[in-house]
Coordinates of C-alpha atoms in Angstrom, one line a residue:
M1 CA -285.1 -85.5 215.5
K2 CA -283.4 -87.1 212.5
K3 CA -284.6 -84.2 210.3
D4 CA -283.0 -81.7 212.6
R5 CA -279.7 -83.5 212.5
D6 CA -279.8 -83.5 208.7
Q7 CA -280.5 -79.8 208.6
E8 CA -277.6 -79.1 211.0
R9 CA -275.3 -81.3 208.9
Q10 CA -276.4 -79.4 205.7
K11 CA -275.6 -76.1 207.4
V12 CA -272.1 -77.2 208.3
L13 CA -271.4 -78.4 204.8
T14 CA -272.7 -75.2 203.3
R15 CA -270.5 -73.1 205.6
R16 CA -267.5 -75.2 204.7
A17 CA -268.3 -74.9 201.0
L18 CA -268.5 -71.1 201.4
M19 CA -265.2 -71.0 203.3
L20 CA -263.5 -73.2 200.8
G21 CA -264.9 -71.1 197.9
A22 CA -263.9 -67.9 199.6
A23 CA -260.4 -69.3 200.1
Q24 CA -260.2 -70.3 196.5
I25 CA -261.4 -66.9 195.4
G26 CA -258.8 -65.2 197.7
L27 CA -256.1 -67.4 196.4
V28 CA -257.0 -66.8 192.7
G29 CA -257.3 -63.1 193.5
T30 CA -253.9 -63.0 195.2
L31 CA -252.4 -64.8 192.3
A32 CA -254.0 -62.5 189.8
G33 CA -252.9 -59.5 191.8
R34 CA -249.4 -60.8 192.0
L35 CA -249.3 -61.5 188.2
Y36 CA -250.7 -58.0 187.6
Y37 CA -248.0 -56.6 189.9
L38 CA -245.2 -58.5 188.2
Q39 CA -246.3 -58.1 184.6
V40 CA -247.7 -54.6 184.7
V41 CA -246.4 -52.7 187.7
Q42 CA -242.9 -54.2 187.7
A43 CA -242.7 -54.7 184.0
D44 CA -239.9 -52.2 183.4
R45 CA -237.8 -53.6 186.2
Y46 CA -237.9 -57.2 185.0
R47 CA -237.4 -56.1 181.4
V48 CA -234.1 -54.5 182.6
L49 CA -233.2 -57.7 184.4
A50 CA -233.9 -59.7 181.3
D51 CA -231.8 -57.4 179.2
D52 CA -229.0 -57.7 181.8
N53 CA -229.0 -61.4 181.2
R54 CA -229.1 -61.0 177.5
I55 CA -226.9 -57.9 177.0
S56 CA -223.3 -57.6 178.2
I57 CA -221.4 -54.3 178.5
R58 CA -217.7 -54.8 177.7
L59 CA -214.9 -52.3 178.1
L60 CA -212.8 -51.2 175.1
P61 CA -209.2 -50.2 176.0
P62 CA -208.4 -46.7 174.8
P63 CA -205.4 -45.9 172.6
R64 CA -202.5 -44.8 174.9
G65 CA -201.4 -41.2 174.5
E66 CA -198.2 -40.6 172.5
I67 CA -195.0 -39.2 174.0
V68 CA -193.0 -36.8 171.8
D69 CA -189.9 -34.7 172.3
R70 CA -189.7 -30.9 172.4
F71 CA -189.9 -30.8 168.6
G72 CA -192.8 -33.2 168.3
V73 CA -190.6 -36.2 167.4
P74 CA -192.5 -39.4 168.3
L75 CA -190.8 -41.3 171.1
A76 CA -193.6 -43.7 172.2
I77 CA -196.4 -44.5 169.8
N78 CA -199.1 -47.1 169.2
E79 CA -198.9 -49.5 166.2
K80 CA -200.9 -52.4 165.0
N81 CA -200.3 -55.6 166.9
Y82 CA -201.1 -58.7 165.0
R83 CA -201.8 -61.6 167.3
V84 CA -202.9 -65.2 166.7
V85 CA -205.7 -66.6 168.9
I86 CA -207.3 -70.0 169.3
V87 CA -210.9 -71.0 170.2
R88 CA -211.0 -74.4 171.8
E89 CA -214.5 -75.4 170.7
Q90 CA -213.7 -74.6 167.1
S91 CA -210.3 -76.3 167.2
G92 CA -211.2 -79.8 168.4
D93 CA -207.8 -81.3 169.1
V94 CA -206.0 -78.3 170.6
P95 CA -202.5 -79.9 171.1
L96 CA -202.5 -81.1 167.5
T97 CA -203.6 -77.7 166.2
L98 CA -200.8 -76.0 168.3
E99 CA -198.3 -78.5 166.9
R100 CA -199.3 -77.6 163.4
L101 CA -199.1 -73.9 164.2
G102 CA -195.6 -74.4 165.5
R103 CA -194.6 -75.6 162.1
V104 CA -195.8 -72.3 160.5
I105 CA -194.5 -69.8 163.0
D106 CA -192.1 -69.9 165.9
L107 CA -194.0 -71.1 169.0
P108 CA -191.9 -71.8 172.1
E109 CA -192.8 -74.7 174.3
R110 CA -193.5 -72.3 177.2
E111 CA -196.1 -70.6 175.2
V112 CA -197.8 -73.9 174.4
R113 CA -197.9 -74.7 178.1
R114 CA -199.4 -71.3 178.9
V115 CA -202.1 -71.7 176.2
L116 CA -203.1 -75.2 177.5
R117 CA -203.2 -73.8 181.1
D118 CA -205.4 -71.0 180.0
M119 CA -207.7 -73.4 178.2
R120 CA -208.5 -75.1 181.5
R121 CA -209.5 -71.8 183.1
K122 CA -211.7 -70.3 180.4
R123 CA -214.8 -71.4 178.6
A124 CA -214.5 -73.2 175.3
F125 CA -215.7 -70.3 173.2
V126 CA -213.4 -67.7 174.7
P127 CA -210.5 -66.8 172.4
I128 CA -207.0 -67.3 173.9
T129 CA -204.0 -65.4 172.7
V130 CA -201.3 -67.8 171.5
R131 CA -198.7 -65.2 170.3
E132 CA -198.5 -61.4 169.9
N133 CA -196.5 -59.0 167.7
L134 CA -196.5 -61.2 164.6
S135 CA -194.7 -59.9 161.6
W136 CA -196.6 -59.4 158.3
E137 CA -194.7 -62.5 156.9
E138 CA -195.9 -64.6 159.9
V139 CA -199.5 -63.3 159.5
S140 CA -199.4 -64.3 155.8
R141 CA -198.1 -67.8 156.6
V142 CA -200.9 -68.3 159.2
E143 CA -203.6 -67.2 156.7
V144 CA -202.3 -69.4 153.9
N145 CA -202.4 -72.4 156.2
A146 CA -205.7 -71.5 157.8
P147 CA -207.5 -74.7 156.4
D148 CA -205.2 -76.9 158.4
L149 CA -205.5 -74.8 161.5
P150 CA -209.0 -75.1 162.8
G151 CA -209.9 -72.6 165.6
I152 CA -206.9 -70.4 164.7
S153 CA -207.5 -66.8 163.6
I154 CA -205.6 -63.4 163.4
E155 CA -206.8 -60.5 165.5
V156 CA -205.5 -56.9 165.2
G157 CA -205.0 -54.6 168.2
L158 CA -202.7 -51.8 169.3
S159 CA -199.3 -52.2 171.0
R160 CA -196.9 -49.7 172.4
F161 CA -193.8 -49.2 170.3
Y162 CA -190.6 -47.2 171.0
P163 CA -189.0 -46.2 167.8
Y164 CA -185.7 -45.3 169.5
S165 CA -185.5 -48.5 171.5
A166 CA -182.6 -48.4 174.0
Q167 CA -181.6 -44.8 173.2
A168 CA -184.4 -43.4 175.4
S169 CA -185.3 -46.4 177.5
H170 CA -184.3 -45.0 180.9
V171 CA -186.3 -41.8 180.2
L172 CA -189.4 -43.3 178.7
G173 CA -189.6 -46.5 180.7
Y174 CA -191.9 -49.2 179.4
V175 CA -195.4 -50.6 179.7
A176 CA -196.3 -54.2 180.8
A177 CA -199.2 -56.3 182.0
V178 CA -200.9 -55.3 185.2
S179 CA -199.8 -57.4 188.3
E180 CA -202.2 -58.4 191.0
S181 CA -200.7 -55.9 193.4
E182 CA -201.5 -53.1 191.0
L183 CA -205.2 -53.8 190.8
T184 CA -207.2 -50.9 192.2
G185 CA -210.7 -51.9 191.4
D186 CA -210.6 -50.1 188.1
P187 CA -212.2 -52.6 185.6
L188 CA -210.0 -51.3 182.9
L189 CA -207.0 -52.8 184.7
E190 CA -208.6 -56.2 184.6
L191 CA -208.7 -56.5 180.8
P192 CA -206.3 -59.3 179.9
D193 CA -204.3 -57.4 177.3
F194 CA -204.2 -54.0 179.1
R195 CA -200.8 -52.5 179.7
I196 CA -199.8 -49.8 182.2
G197 CA -196.6 -47.7 182.7
K198 CA -194.0 -49.5 184.8
N199 CA -191.1 -47.1 184.7
G200 CA -189.9 -43.7 183.5
V201 CA -192.3 -41.2 181.9
E202 CA -194.7 -44.0 181.2
K203 CA -195.1 -44.6 184.9
V204 CA -195.1 -41.0 186.1
H205 CA -197.8 -39.9 183.7
D206 CA -199.6 -43.2 183.4
Q207 CA -203.1 -41.8 184.4
H208 CA -202.9 -39.1 181.7
L209 CA -201.5 -41.4 179.0
R210 CA -204.0 -44.1 179.8
G211 CA -207.1 -42.4 178.6
T212 CA -210.8 -43.3 179.2
A213 CA -212.2 -46.7 178.3
G214 CA -215.0 -47.1 175.7
T215 CA -217.8 -49.6 175.8
S216 CA -219.2 -52.3 173.5
Q217 CA -222.8 -53.5 174.1
V218 CA -223.1 -57.1 172.9
E219 CA -226.0 -59.7 173.0
V220 CA -225.0 -63.0 174.6
N221 CA -226.8 -66.3 175.1
A222 CA -227.3 -68.2 178.4
L223 CA -223.7 -69.5 178.3
G224 CA -222.2 -66.1 177.7
R225 CA -221.4 -66.6 174.0
V226 CA -221.5 -63.4 172.0
I227 CA -224.2 -63.4 169.4
R228 CA -223.9 -59.9 168.0
E229 CA -222.7 -56.4 168.8
L230 CA -225.6 -54.0 169.5
S231 CA -223.7 -50.7 169.9
R232 CA -220.3 -49.3 170.5
E233 CA -219.0 -46.1 172.1
E234 CA -215.3 -45.4 171.6
G235 CA -213.3 -44.2 174.6
Q236 CA -211.1 -41.1 174.9
P237 CA -207.5 -41.6 173.8
G238 CA -204.8 -40.8 176.4
R239 CA -203.3 -37.3 176.3
R240 CA -200.3 -36.5 174.1
L241 CA -197.3 -35.7 176.3
E242 CA -194.4 -33.5 175.3
I243 CA -191.1 -33.7 177.2
T244 CA -188.1 -31.4 177.2
L245 CA -185.8 -34.0 175.6
D246 CA -184.2 -33.2 172.2
M247 CA -184.2 -36.7 170.8
E248 CA -181.5 -36.1 168.2
L249 CA -179.3 -34.7 171.0
Q250 CA -180.2 -37.7 173.2
R251 CA -179.4 -40.1 170.4
Y252 CA -176.0 -38.4 169.9
A253 CA -175.2 -38.5 173.6
V254 CA -175.9 -42.3 173.8
E255 CA -173.8 -42.9 170.7
R256 CA -171.0 -40.8 172.1
L257 CA -171.0 -42.7 175.4
G258 CA -170.7 -45.9 173.3
E259 CA -170.2 -49.2 175.1
E260 CA -169.1 -47.6 178.3
S261 CA -171.0 -47.9 181.6
A262 CA -171.7 -44.1 181.7
A263 CA -174.2 -41.3 182.0
A264 CA -174.5 -37.8 180.7
V265 CA -176.9 -34.9 181.4
I266 CA -177.4 -31.8 179.3
M267 CA -179.5 -29.0 180.8
D268 CA -180.6 -25.5 180.1
V269 CA -179.1 -23.5 183.0
H270 CA -181.9 -20.9 183.1
N271 CA -185.2 -22.8 182.8
G272 CA -184.2 -26.3 183.9
D273 CA -185.1 -28.1 180.7
V274 CA -183.3 -31.4 180.5
L275 CA -182.3 -31.7 176.9
A276 CA -180.5 -35.1 177.2
L277 CA -180.5 -37.7 179.9
A278 CA -178.3 -40.6 178.7
S279 CA -177.4 -43.8 180.6
T280 CA -175.5 -46.6 179.0
P281 CA -175.9 -49.4 178.4
G282 CA -179.6 -49.3 177.9
F283 CA -182.3 -51.9 177.3
D284 CA -185.0 -52.5 174.7
P285 CA -188.4 -51.3 176.2
N286 CA -190.2 -53.1 173.4
A287 CA -189.1 -56.4 174.9
F288 CA -190.9 -55.6 178.2
N289 CA -194.1 -54.9 176.2
R290 CA -194.0 -58.2 174.4
G291 CA -192.8 -60.1 177.5
L292 CA -189.2 -61.0 178.3
T293 CA -187.9 -64.5 178.0
P294 CA -186.1 -66.0 181.0
N295 CA -182.8 -65.8 179.1
E296 CA -183.3 -62.1 178.3
W297 CA -184.1 -61.3 181.9
E298 CA -181.1 -63.2 183.2
E299 CA -178.9 -61.4 180.7
L300 CA -180.1 -58.0 181.9
I301 CA -179.8 -58.6 185.6
S302 CA -176.4 -60.3 185.4
N303 CA -174.8 -57.6 183.3
E304 CA -172.2 -56.0 185.5
R305 CA -172.7 -52.6 183.8
G306 CA -176.2 -52.3 185.0
P307 CA -178.4 -51.7 181.9
L308 CA -181.6 -51.5 184.0
T309 CA -180.2 -48.7 186.2
N310 CA -180.7 -45.1 185.1
K311 CA -177.2 -43.9 186.1
A312 CA -178.1 -40.3 185.4
I313 CA -180.5 -40.1 188.3
A314 CA -179.8 -43.2 190.4
G315 CA -176.1 -43.8 190.0
Q316 CA -174.3 -42.4 193.1
Y317 CA -170.6 -41.5 192.7
A318 CA -167.9 -39.6 194.6
P319 CA -167.7 -36.3 192.6
G320 CA -163.9 -36.1 192.9
S321 CA -162.4 -32.7 191.9
T322 CA -165.7 -31.5 190.4
F323 CA -166.7 -30.8 194.0
K324 CA -163.9 -28.3 194.5
M325 CA -166.1 -25.4 193.2
V326 CA -168.4 -26.1 196.1
V327 CA -165.5 -25.8 198.6
A328 CA -164.2 -22.7 196.9
L329 CA -167.5 -20.9 196.9
A330 CA -168.2 -21.9 200.6
A331 CA -164.7 -20.6 201.5
L332 CA -165.3 -17.3 199.7
E333 CA -168.7 -16.8 201.3
A334 CA -167.4 -17.7 204.8
G335 CA -164.4 -15.4 204.3
V336 CA -161.9 -18.1 205.5
I337 CA -159.6 -17.4 202.6
S338 CA -159.3 -14.6 200.0
P339 CA -159.0 -15.2 196.3
Q340 CA -155.4 -14.0 196.3
Q341 CA -154.2 -15.8 199.4
R342 CA -151.7 -18.6 198.5
V343 CA -151.2 -22.1 199.9
F344 CA -148.0 -24.0 199.3
C345 CA -148.3 -27.5 197.8
P346 CA -145.3 -29.7 198.2
G347 CA -147.2 -32.8 196.9
H348 CA -148.7 -33.7 200.3
M349 CA -150.1 -32.3 203.6
E350 CA -149.5 -33.6 207.1
L351 CA -152.3 -33.9 209.6
G352 CA -151.2 -35.6 212.8
D353 CA -149.5 -38.8 211.8
T354 CA -151.4 -39.0 208.5
R355 CA -150.1 -37.8 205.1
F356 CA -152.7 -36.6 202.6
H357 CA -151.3 -36.7 199.0
C358 CA -151.9 -34.4 196.0
W359 CA -152.5 -36.0 192.7
K360 CA -149.3 -34.3 191.5
R361 CA -146.6 -36.1 193.4
Q362 CA -144.0 -33.4 193.1
G363 CA -146.5 -30.7 194.1
H364 CA -147.8 -27.5 192.5
G365 CA -145.9 -25.0 194.5
H366 CA -147.7 -21.8 195.6
M367 CA -151.4 -21.7 194.6
D368 CA -154.1 -19.1 194.9
M369 CA -157.8 -20.1 194.4
H370 CA -157.9 -19.4 190.6
D371 CA -154.7 -21.5 190.0
A372 CA -155.8 -24.2 192.5
L373 CA -159.0 -24.8 190.5
K374 CA -157.3 -24.6 187.2
H375 CA -154.6 -27.1 188.2
S376 CA -157.0 -29.0 190.5
C377 CA -154.5 -28.9 193.4
D378 CA -155.6 -31.2 196.2
V379 CA -153.3 -29.7 198.9
Y380 CA -154.9 -26.3 198.5
F381 CA -158.4 -27.7 199.0
Y382 CA -157.2 -29.8 202.0
E383 CA -156.1 -26.6 203.7
V384 CA -159.3 -24.7 202.7
S385 CA -161.5 -27.5 203.9
R386 CA -159.6 -27.7 207.2
R387 CA -160.3 -24.0 207.8
L388 CA -164.0 -24.3 206.7
G389 CA -165.1 -27.4 208.5
I390 CA -167.6 -30.0 207.3
A391 CA -170.7 -28.1 208.5
R392 CA -170.1 -25.1 206.1
I393 CA -169.1 -27.4 203.3
A394 CA -172.4 -29.3 203.8
A395 CA -174.4 -26.1 203.9
M396 CA -173.1 -24.9 200.5
S397 CA -173.5 -28.3 199.0
E398 CA -177.2 -28.2 199.9
R399 CA -177.6 -24.8 198.4
L400 CA -176.1 -26.1 195.1
G401 CA -178.5 -29.0 194.9
L402 CA -176.4 -31.8 196.4
G403 CA -177.2 -34.3 199.1
R404 CA -181.0 -34.8 198.6
P405 CA -183.4 -35.7 195.8
L406 CA -184.2 -32.8 193.5
G407 CA -187.8 -33.8 192.9
F408 CA -187.1 -34.7 189.3
D409 CA -190.1 -36.1 187.4
L410 CA -188.8 -39.6 186.9
P411 CA -189.1 -42.5 189.4
G412 CA -186.0 -43.9 191.1
E413 CA -184.1 -40.6 191.7
R414 CA -181.5 -41.0 194.4
G415 CA -180.4 -38.3 196.8
G416 CA -176.7 -38.9 197.1
L417 CA -175.0 -38.1 200.4
I418 CA -173.3 -35.0 201.9
P419 CA -172.0 -36.1 205.3
T420 CA -172.1 -34.1 208.5
R421 CA -170.9 -34.8 212.1
E422 CA -174.5 -35.6 213.1
W423 CA -174.9 -38.0 210.2
K424 CA -171.8 -40.0 211.0
Q425 CA -172.7 -40.2 214.7
A426 CA -176.2 -41.5 213.8
R427 CA -175.0 -43.8 211.1
F428 CA -171.8 -45.3 212.7
G429 CA -172.0 -44.2 216.3
K430 CA -168.5 -42.5 215.9
P431 CA -167.3 -38.9 216.0
W432 CA -166.2 -37.0 213.0
H433 CA -162.5 -36.6 212.4
Q434 CA -160.8 -33.7 210.8
G435 CA -159.0 -35.9 208.3
E436 CA -162.5 -36.8 206.9
T437 CA -163.1 -33.1 206.3
L438 CA -159.9 -32.9 204.2
I439 CA -161.0 -35.9 202.1
A440 CA -164.5 -34.4 201.7
G441 CA -162.8 -31.2 200.5
I442 CA -161.7 -33.0 197.3
G443 CA -165.0 -34.8 196.7
Q444 CA -164.0 -38.2 198.2
G445 CA -164.8 -40.1 201.4
Y446 CA -168.5 -40.4 202.2
I447 CA -169.7 -37.8 199.6
L448 CA -171.9 -39.2 196.9
T449 CA -173.6 -37.4 194.0
T450 CA -175.6 -38.2 190.9
P451 CA -174.9 -36.9 187.4
L452 CA -178.1 -34.9 187.5
Q453 CA -177.1 -33.3 190.7
L454 CA -173.7 -32.3 189.3
A455 CA -175.5 -30.8 186.3
V456 CA -177.7 -28.7 188.6
M457 CA -174.7 -27.7 190.7
T458 CA -173.0 -26.4 187.5
A459 CA -176.1 -24.6 186.4
R460 CA -176.5 -22.8 189.7
L461 CA -172.8 -21.8 189.6
V462 CA -173.0 -20.2 186.1
N463 CA -176.5 -18.8 185.8
G464 CA -176.0 -16.1 188.4
G465 CA -176.8 -18.1 191.5
I466 CA -180.4 -19.0 190.6
A467 CA -181.6 -22.2 192.3
V468 CA -182.8 -23.7 189.1
K469 CA -184.5 -27.2 189.3
P470 CA -184.4 -29.7 186.5
H471 CA -187.6 -31.0 184.9
L472 CA -188.6 -33.3 182.0
T473 CA -192.2 -32.5 181.4
R474 CA -193.0 -29.8 178.8
F475 CA -196.4 -28.2 178.4
T476 CA -198.1 -28.1 175.0
P477 CA -201.1 -25.9 174.0
E478 CA -203.5 -28.8 174.4
Q479 CA -202.3 -29.3 178.0
A480 CA -202.6 -25.6 179.0
G481 CA -204.1 -25.4 182.4
L482 CA -203.7 -29.2 183.1
H483 CA -201.2 -28.8 185.8
A484 CA -201.5 -32.4 186.9
I485 CA -199.7 -33.4 183.7
S486 CA -196.5 -32.0 185.2
A487 CA -194.6 -33.2 188.1
P488 CA -194.2 -31.0 191.1
G489 CA -191.5 -28.4 190.6
A490 CA -191.7 -28.3 186.8
T491 CA -191.7 -24.9 185.2
T492 CA -192.8 -23.3 181.9
A493 CA -190.1 -20.7 181.9
G494 CA -189.1 -19.8 178.4
P495 CA -185.7 -19.3 176.9
G496 CA -183.6 -17.0 178.9
G497 CA -186.0 -16.9 181.8
D498 CA -185.4 -17.9 185.4
A499 CA -189.1 -17.4 186.4
G500 CA -190.2 -19.4 189.4
F501 CA -186.7 -20.1 190.8
P502 CA -185.3 -18.3 193.9
S503 CA -181.9 -16.9 194.3
M504 CA -179.3 -18.8 196.3
G505 CA -178.3 -15.5 197.9
V506 CA -174.6 -15.9 196.9
S507 CA -172.3 -13.0 196.1
Q508 CA -172.1 -12.4 192.3
E509 CA -168.4 -11.6 192.6
H510 CA -167.7 -14.9 194.2
L511 CA -169.7 -16.7 191.5
R512 CA -167.7 -14.8 188.9
L513 CA -164.4 -15.8 190.5
V514 CA -165.4 -19.5 190.4
R515 CA -166.7 -19.3 186.8
T516 CA -163.5 -17.6 185.6
A517 CA -161.5 -20.4 187.1
M518 CA -163.7 -23.0 185.4
A519 CA -163.1 -21.2 182.1
A520 CA -159.3 -21.4 182.7
V521 CA -159.6 -25.2 183.3
T522 CA -160.5 -25.6 179.6
N523 CA -159.0 -22.6 177.9
D524 CA -155.7 -21.8 179.6
P525 CA -152.8 -23.8 178.1
N526 CA -150.7 -23.1 181.1
G527 CA -151.9 -25.9 183.4
G528 CA -155.6 -26.1 182.6
T529 CA -156.4 -29.7 183.3
A530 CA -158.9 -29.9 180.4
W531 CA -157.1 -27.7 177.9
R532 CA -156.7 -30.6 175.4
A533 CA -160.5 -31.1 175.4
R534 CA -161.3 -27.4 174.8
I535 CA -163.9 -26.2 172.2
T536 CA -162.0 -24.3 169.5
E537 CA -165.1 -23.0 167.6
A538 CA -165.4 -19.3 168.1
G539 CA -168.4 -18.3 170.3
M540 CA -168.9 -21.9 171.5
E541 CA -166.0 -22.1 174.0
M542 CA -166.8 -24.0 177.2
G543 CA -165.7 -23.8 180.9
G544 CA -165.7 -26.7 183.2
K545 CA -164.0 -28.9 185.8
T546 CA -162.4 -32.3 185.5
G547 CA -162.8 -35.0 188.2
T548 CA -161.3 -38.4 188.9
A549 CA -162.8 -40.4 191.7
Q550 CA -160.9 -43.3 193.3
V551 CA -162.8 -46.5 194.0
R552 CA -160.0 -48.2 195.8
R553 CA -157.5 -47.3 198.5
I554 CA -153.9 -46.7 197.5
T555 CA -151.6 -48.1 200.1
M556 CA -148.3 -46.4 201.2
A557 CA -146.4 -49.4 199.9
E558 CA -147.9 -48.9 196.4
R559 CA -147.0 -45.2 196.6
L560 CA -143.4 -46.1 197.3
T561 CA -143.2 -48.5 194.4
G562 CA -145.4 -46.5 192.0
V563 CA -149.1 -46.2 191.8
K564 CA -150.6 -48.7 189.3
K565 CA -152.1 -47.2 186.1
N566 CA -155.8 -47.6 185.5
E567 CA -155.2 -49.7 182.4
D568 CA -153.2 -52.2 184.5
L569 CA -156.0 -52.7 186.9
P570 CA -159.2 -54.8 186.6
W571 CA -162.1 -52.8 185.3
R572 CA -163.9 -52.7 188.7
Q573 CA -160.8 -51.1 190.4
R574 CA -160.3 -48.3 187.9
D575 CA -161.1 -44.7 188.8
H576 CA -164.3 -43.1 187.7
A577 CA -163.9 -40.3 185.1
L578 CA -166.0 -37.1 185.6
F579 CA -166.4 -33.7 184.0
V580 CA -168.9 -30.9 184.4
G581 CA -169.0 -28.0 181.9
Y582 CA -171.0 -25.1 180.5
A583 CA -171.2 -23.1 177.3
P584 CA -170.9 -20.6 175.8
V585 CA -168.2 -19.5 178.3
N586 CA -169.1 -15.8 178.1
A587 CA -172.9 -16.2 178.2
P588 CA -173.7 -19.6 179.8
R589 CA -176.8 -21.2 178.4
Y590 CA -176.2 -25.0 178.7
C591 CA -174.4 -27.2 181.2
C592 CA -173.3 -30.8 180.9
A593 CA -172.3 -33.5 183.4
V594 CA -170.6 -36.7 182.3
I595 CA -169.4 -39.7 184.3
V596 CA -167.7 -42.8 182.9
E597 CA -167.6 -45.6 185.4
H598 CA -164.1 -47.0 185.8
G599 CA -163.1 -44.9 182.8
G600 CA -159.9 -43.5 184.2
G601 CA -159.0 -39.8 184.2
G602 CA -161.6 -37.1 183.8
S603 CA -159.5 -34.9 181.6
A604 CA -158.7 -37.8 179.2
V605 CA -162.1 -39.6 179.1
A606 CA -165.0 -37.6 180.3
A607 CA -164.0 -34.1 179.2
P608 CA -163.8 -34.9 175.4
I609 CA -167.3 -36.4 175.6
A610 CA -168.7 -33.3 177.3
R611 CA -167.0 -31.1 174.8
D612 CA -168.6 -33.0 171.9
L613 CA -172.0 -32.9 173.6
L614 CA -171.8 -29.1 174.2
I615 CA -170.7 -28.5 170.6
E616 CA -173.7 -30.5 169.3
T617 CA -176.1 -28.8 171.7
Q618 CA -175.0 -25.3 170.6
R619 CA -175.2 -26.3 166.9
R620 CA -178.8 -27.5 167.4
D621 CA -179.7 -24.7 169.8
P622 CA -182.7 -26.3 171.3
A623 CA -183.6 -23.1 173.2
Q624 CA -184.3 -21.4 169.9
G625 CA -186.3 -24.4 168.5
R626 CA -184.1 -25.0 165.5
P627 CA -183.8 -28.8 165.1
L628 CA -181.8 -30.4 162.3
A629 CA -183.6 -32.3 159.6
F630 CA -184.0 -36.0 160.6
V631 CA -185.8 -39.1 159.7
P632 CA -187.4 -41.1 162.5
P633 CA -186.0 -44.6 162.8
G634 CA -188.1 -47.6 161.8
R635 CA -188.5 -50.9 163.5
S636 CA -185.3 -52.9 163.5

């Protein structure tokens, strides 16, 4: 009995030993299989993961594409940017090191605070930029004092530089650091020193100028410290962009406008090339690239002459008498008055109980259309506008490019305003009055235009009625076929060509009548309002139209006692001076629009500027590609 129990117990122990052994064998087999799977089957995968921990791929910002004018003159380039950086773990006492550095180079307190703030956010071995755009003299001083500046070193990068500074600032715009709202998920935008276009051409063509990032493969340790660079692949530089501007003509236009708050546009009347687009005062785009100080920013935004506003495309002004060609052409097309029909001007016109005055107090007498444009008679155009009505004036204005944006390839273009009955009812909830039509007939009241629109209006009047559109982007051979480089509406029409632009469908005879009157404005000594500003060089003569836009209301009491002269008024209350012109008068090729804010009379102020600009344009003849010799400016 006892023997049977011992045998049973032995069998149980044996079974348990076998089960335990089997379990152990299974466990060891599973472990071996898992090791085989990880080390043999999945070897490549885990090798990649290990390399991912050891190897870091870093983006290299590409050089930004250059911007050049129509003759290849560099307008926006990349130059070496020397910057001083500090590494916290190598510096030890960072505040002391920065204090010593401040004795070697100029280091504002705000920059010190920024560096110390960045130190708390980044790892100890990550370099932090202390100051950029160091001069060679400052670099030399830092290098000489290097033993006393632990953790401080000089790095070399690329920075955007604008050789012409403020002279082309409103056209080119500027680049600056990427803001949080501009992050799109593109890792290139997250690089700390990367810059994107913020305004002007730099903004419109930012994607093409930006280029494609390169990569640097570096080996790092567990903390992320770079041990060595394993490989490098350079990115593709941004595309070179050529624009229609003639920089020497642009420079001349800015200098001719001087210190005035003013704008000037010079344009090819046939293909829409904008040769100069000047707005004064300007600003230094290089300051935006390096970073404006609070004082610099306050000075810009508090300047009453608006240096940050591109007045050529965003300044909106009453066109004054430069609008009278629109009314004249509309009247001829509608048949409400013939060119020979005369209107008597006694110096004013009565409508109900309101008197509308002519600029010439004693009146012009009997005027036909030619003389009315030549003398700029207000009463004549009061009467013509009364017969026309605001609807037909607005329709012709639209055909000539007024009252809405032109689709110009710069940001910030404004559309101006050409009022209608429907517009006033919707805007003010009031009906249109006939007196407002009279005021609109001389380019006052609600009407607003930009200098660019006035240039386009002039071009369409003198080029045979072709609805030319202005553009700034110019194709180059390397950009052939890359239509995305050009803004919508841009054209590649060559000199003398109107390809791609439709006809306005206006009578050629009516256009000739208006153009002949514009020629008399500048070339007829018997009453031409701009005769003193005429071009005397044979073959370069210009036609045009003066304009003076009031910015204040003249009361009846002031008229009785004598209207105050512009020079006796505060600057803000003085009239705007305008002039639109074209040349040569017998074969129009170029047009020009000039406005001088609060400058006074158009004939005395704006017309001489336009004359000089048209002379310079014809001497250079940008359409034929014959620039004068010039030396690009250096850094000031």
